[in-house]
mmCIF file with all atom_site columns, C-alpha atoms in Angstrom:
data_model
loop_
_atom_site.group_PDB
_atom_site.id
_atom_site.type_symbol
_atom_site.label_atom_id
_atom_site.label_alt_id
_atom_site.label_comp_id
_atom_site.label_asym_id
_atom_site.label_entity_id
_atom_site.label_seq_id
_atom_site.pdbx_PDB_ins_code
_atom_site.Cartn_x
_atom_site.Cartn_y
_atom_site.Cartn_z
_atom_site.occupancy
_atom_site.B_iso_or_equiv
_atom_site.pdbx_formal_charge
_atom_site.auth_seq_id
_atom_site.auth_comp_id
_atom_site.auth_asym_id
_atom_site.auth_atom_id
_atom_site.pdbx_PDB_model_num
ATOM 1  C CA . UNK O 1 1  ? 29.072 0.068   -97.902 1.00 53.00 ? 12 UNK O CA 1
ATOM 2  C CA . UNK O 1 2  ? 29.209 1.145   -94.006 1.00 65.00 ? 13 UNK O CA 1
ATOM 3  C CA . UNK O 1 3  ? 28.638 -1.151  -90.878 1.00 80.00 ? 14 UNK O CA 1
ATOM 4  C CA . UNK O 1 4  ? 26.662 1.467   -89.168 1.00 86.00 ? 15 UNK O CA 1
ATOM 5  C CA . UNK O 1 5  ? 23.505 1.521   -88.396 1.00 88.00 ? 16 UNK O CA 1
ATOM 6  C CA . UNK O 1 6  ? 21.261 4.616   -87.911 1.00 90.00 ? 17 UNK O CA 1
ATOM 7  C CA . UNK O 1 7  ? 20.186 5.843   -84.449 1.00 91.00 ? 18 UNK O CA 1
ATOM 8  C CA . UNK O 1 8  ? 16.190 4.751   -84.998 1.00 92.00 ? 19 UNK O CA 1
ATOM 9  C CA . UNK O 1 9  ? 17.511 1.225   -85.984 1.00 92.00 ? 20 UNK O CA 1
ATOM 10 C CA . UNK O 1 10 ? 19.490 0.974   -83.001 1.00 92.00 ? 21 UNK O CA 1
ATOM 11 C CA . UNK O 1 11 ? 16.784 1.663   -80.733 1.00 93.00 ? 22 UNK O CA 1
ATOM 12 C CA . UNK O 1 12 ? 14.152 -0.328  -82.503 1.00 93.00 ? 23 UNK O CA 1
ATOM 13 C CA . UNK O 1 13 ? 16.966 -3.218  -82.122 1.00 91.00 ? 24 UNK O CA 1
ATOM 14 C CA . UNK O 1 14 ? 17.384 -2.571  -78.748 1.00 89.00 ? 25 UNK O CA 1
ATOM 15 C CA . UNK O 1 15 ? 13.954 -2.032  -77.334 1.00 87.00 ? 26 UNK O CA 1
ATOM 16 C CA . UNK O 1 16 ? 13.117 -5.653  -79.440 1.00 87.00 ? 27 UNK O CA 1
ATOM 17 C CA . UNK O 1 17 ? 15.868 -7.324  -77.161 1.00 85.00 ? 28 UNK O CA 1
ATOM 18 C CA . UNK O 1 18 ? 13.850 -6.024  -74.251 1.00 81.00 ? 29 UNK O CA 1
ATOM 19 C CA . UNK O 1 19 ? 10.943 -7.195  -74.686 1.00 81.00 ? 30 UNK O CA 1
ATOM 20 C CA . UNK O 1 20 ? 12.077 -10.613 -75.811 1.00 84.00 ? 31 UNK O CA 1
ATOM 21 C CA . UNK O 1 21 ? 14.122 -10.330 -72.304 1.00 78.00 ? 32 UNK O CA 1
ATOM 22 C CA . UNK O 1 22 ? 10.791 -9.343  -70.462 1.00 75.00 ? 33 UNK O CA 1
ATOM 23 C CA . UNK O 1 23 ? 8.941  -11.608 -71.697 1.00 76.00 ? 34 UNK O CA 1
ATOM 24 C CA . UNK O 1 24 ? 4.873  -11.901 -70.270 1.00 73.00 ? 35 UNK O CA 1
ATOM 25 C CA . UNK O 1 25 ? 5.773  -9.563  -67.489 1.00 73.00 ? 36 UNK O CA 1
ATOM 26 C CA . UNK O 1 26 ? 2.738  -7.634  -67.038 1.00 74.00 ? 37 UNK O CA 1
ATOM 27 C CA . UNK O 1 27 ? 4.227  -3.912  -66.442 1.00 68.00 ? 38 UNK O CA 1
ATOM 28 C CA . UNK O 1 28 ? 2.784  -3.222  -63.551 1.00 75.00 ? 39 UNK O CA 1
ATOM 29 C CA . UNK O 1 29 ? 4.899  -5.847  -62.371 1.00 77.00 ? 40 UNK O CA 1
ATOM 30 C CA . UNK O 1 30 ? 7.893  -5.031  -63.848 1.00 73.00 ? 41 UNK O CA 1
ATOM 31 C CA . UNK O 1 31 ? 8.614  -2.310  -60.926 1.00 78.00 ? 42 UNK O CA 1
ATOM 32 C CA . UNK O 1 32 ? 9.502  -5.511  -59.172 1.00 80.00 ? 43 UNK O CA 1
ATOM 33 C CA . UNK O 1 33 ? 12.559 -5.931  -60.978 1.00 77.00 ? 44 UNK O CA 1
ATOM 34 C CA . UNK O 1 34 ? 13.873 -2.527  -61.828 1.00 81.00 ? 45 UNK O CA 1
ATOM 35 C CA . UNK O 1 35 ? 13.532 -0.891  -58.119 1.00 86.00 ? 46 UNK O CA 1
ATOM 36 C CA . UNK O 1 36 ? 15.544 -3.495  -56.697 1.00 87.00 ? 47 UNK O CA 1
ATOM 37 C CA . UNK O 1 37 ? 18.076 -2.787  -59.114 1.00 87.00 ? 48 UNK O CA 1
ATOM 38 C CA . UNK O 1 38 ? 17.883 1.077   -58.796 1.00 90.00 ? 49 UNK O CA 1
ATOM 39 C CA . UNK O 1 39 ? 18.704 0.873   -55.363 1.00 90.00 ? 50 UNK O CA 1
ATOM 40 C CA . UNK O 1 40 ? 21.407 -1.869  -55.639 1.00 88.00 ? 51 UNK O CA 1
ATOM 41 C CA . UNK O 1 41 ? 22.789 0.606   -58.324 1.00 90.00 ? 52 UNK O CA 1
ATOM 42 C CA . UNK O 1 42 ? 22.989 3.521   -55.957 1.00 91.00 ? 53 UNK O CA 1
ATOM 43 C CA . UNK O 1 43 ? 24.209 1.780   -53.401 1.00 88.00 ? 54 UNK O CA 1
ATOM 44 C CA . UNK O 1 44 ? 27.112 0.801   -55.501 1.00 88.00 ? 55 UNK O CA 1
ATOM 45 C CA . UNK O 1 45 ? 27.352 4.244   -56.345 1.00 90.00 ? 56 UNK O CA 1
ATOM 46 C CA . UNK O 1 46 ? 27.714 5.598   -53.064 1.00 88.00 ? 57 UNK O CA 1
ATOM 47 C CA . UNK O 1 47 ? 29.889 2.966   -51.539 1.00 86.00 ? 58 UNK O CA 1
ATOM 48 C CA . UNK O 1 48 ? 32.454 3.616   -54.637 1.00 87.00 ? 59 UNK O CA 1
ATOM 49 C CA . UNK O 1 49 ? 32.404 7.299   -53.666 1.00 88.00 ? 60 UNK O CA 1
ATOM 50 C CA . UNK O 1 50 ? 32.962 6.629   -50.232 1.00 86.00 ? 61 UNK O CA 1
ATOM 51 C CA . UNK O 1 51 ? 35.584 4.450   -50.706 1.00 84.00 ? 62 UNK O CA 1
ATOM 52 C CA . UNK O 1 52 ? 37.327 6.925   -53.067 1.00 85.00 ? 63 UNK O CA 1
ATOM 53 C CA . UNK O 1 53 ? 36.686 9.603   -50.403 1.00 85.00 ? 64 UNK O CA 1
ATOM 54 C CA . UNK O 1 54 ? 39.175 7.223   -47.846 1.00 83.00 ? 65 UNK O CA 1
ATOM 55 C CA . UNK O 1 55 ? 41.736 6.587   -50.548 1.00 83.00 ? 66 UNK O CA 1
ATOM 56 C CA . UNK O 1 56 ? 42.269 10.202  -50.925 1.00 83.00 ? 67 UNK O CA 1
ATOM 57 C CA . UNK O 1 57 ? 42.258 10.826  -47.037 1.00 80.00 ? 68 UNK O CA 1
ATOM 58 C CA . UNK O 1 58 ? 45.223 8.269   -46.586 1.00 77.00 ? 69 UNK O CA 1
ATOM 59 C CA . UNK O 1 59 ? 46.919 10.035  -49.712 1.00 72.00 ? 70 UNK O CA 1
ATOM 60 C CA . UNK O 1 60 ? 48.461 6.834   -50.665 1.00 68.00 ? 71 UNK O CA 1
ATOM 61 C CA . UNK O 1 61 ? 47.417 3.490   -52.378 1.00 61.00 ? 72 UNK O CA 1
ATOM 62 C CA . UNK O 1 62 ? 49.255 1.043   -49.874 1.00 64.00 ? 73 UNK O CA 1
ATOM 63 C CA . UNK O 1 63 ? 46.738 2.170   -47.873 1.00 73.00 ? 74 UNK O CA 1
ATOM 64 C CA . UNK O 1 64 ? 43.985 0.252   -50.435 1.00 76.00 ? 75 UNK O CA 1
ATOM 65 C CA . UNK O 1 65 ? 42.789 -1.796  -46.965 1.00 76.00 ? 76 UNK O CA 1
ATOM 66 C CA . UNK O 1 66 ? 41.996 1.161   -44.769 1.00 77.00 ? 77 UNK O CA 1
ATOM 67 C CA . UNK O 1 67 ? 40.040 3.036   -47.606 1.00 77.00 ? 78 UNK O CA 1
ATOM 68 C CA . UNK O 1 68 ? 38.051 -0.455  -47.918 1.00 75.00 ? 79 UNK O CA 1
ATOM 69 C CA . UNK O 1 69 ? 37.266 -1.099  -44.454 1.00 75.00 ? 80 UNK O CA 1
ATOM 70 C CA . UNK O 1 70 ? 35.916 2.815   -44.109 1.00 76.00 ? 81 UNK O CA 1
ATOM 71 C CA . UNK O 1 71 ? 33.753 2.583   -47.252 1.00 73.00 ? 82 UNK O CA 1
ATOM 72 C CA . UNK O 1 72 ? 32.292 -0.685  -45.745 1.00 70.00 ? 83 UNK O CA 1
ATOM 73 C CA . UNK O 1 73 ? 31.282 0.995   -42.268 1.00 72.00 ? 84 UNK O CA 1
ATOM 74 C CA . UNK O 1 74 ? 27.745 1.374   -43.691 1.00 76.00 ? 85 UNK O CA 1
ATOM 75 C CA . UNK O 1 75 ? 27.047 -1.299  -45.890 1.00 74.00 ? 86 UNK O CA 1
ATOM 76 C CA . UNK O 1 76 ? 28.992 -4.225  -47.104 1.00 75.00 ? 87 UNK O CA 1
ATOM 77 C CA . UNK O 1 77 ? 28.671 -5.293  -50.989 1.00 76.00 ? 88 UNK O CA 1
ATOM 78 C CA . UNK O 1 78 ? 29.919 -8.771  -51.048 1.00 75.00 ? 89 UNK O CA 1
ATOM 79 C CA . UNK O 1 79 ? 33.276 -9.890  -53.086 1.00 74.00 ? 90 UNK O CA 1
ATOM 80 C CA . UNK O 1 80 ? 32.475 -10.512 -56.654 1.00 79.00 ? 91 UNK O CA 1
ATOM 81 C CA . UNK O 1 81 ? 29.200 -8.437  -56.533 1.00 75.00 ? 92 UNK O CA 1
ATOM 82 C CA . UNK O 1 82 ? 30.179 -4.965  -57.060 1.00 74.00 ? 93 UNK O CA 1
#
């Protein structure tokens, strides 16, 4: 006997955890959740590219401060919230 599951179960599984997550959330108003968290995505996004961009300027990784204080010239994610 295998502990796989098939793709169809997975994502009847899955989209059953959602909606027990999502509870009475009409879905109209469930653009209030997810948009916030697009753009918090893609602002991680693009601060972790910039910041990768400065490592690789300075060439070295003792230079881990400079490459953080570059990618935080636009926007700041707190500690702990990346």
């Amino acid at each position: 006997m295998t502990d796989r599951i098939s793709l169809p179960e997975l994502e009847s599984y899955l989209w059953g955890a959602a909606t027990l997550l999502r509870g009475l959330v009409d879905a109209g108003d469930y653009k209030q959740f997810v948009f916030p968290l697009l753009f918090y995505k893609r602002l991680s996004d693009v601060w972790d590219e910039e910041y990768a961009a400065a490592l690789a300027d300075t060439g070295e990784a003792r230079d881990a401060a400079y490459a953080l204080a570059t990618a935080g010239d636009r926007f700041i994610i707190p500690d702990n919230a990346h």
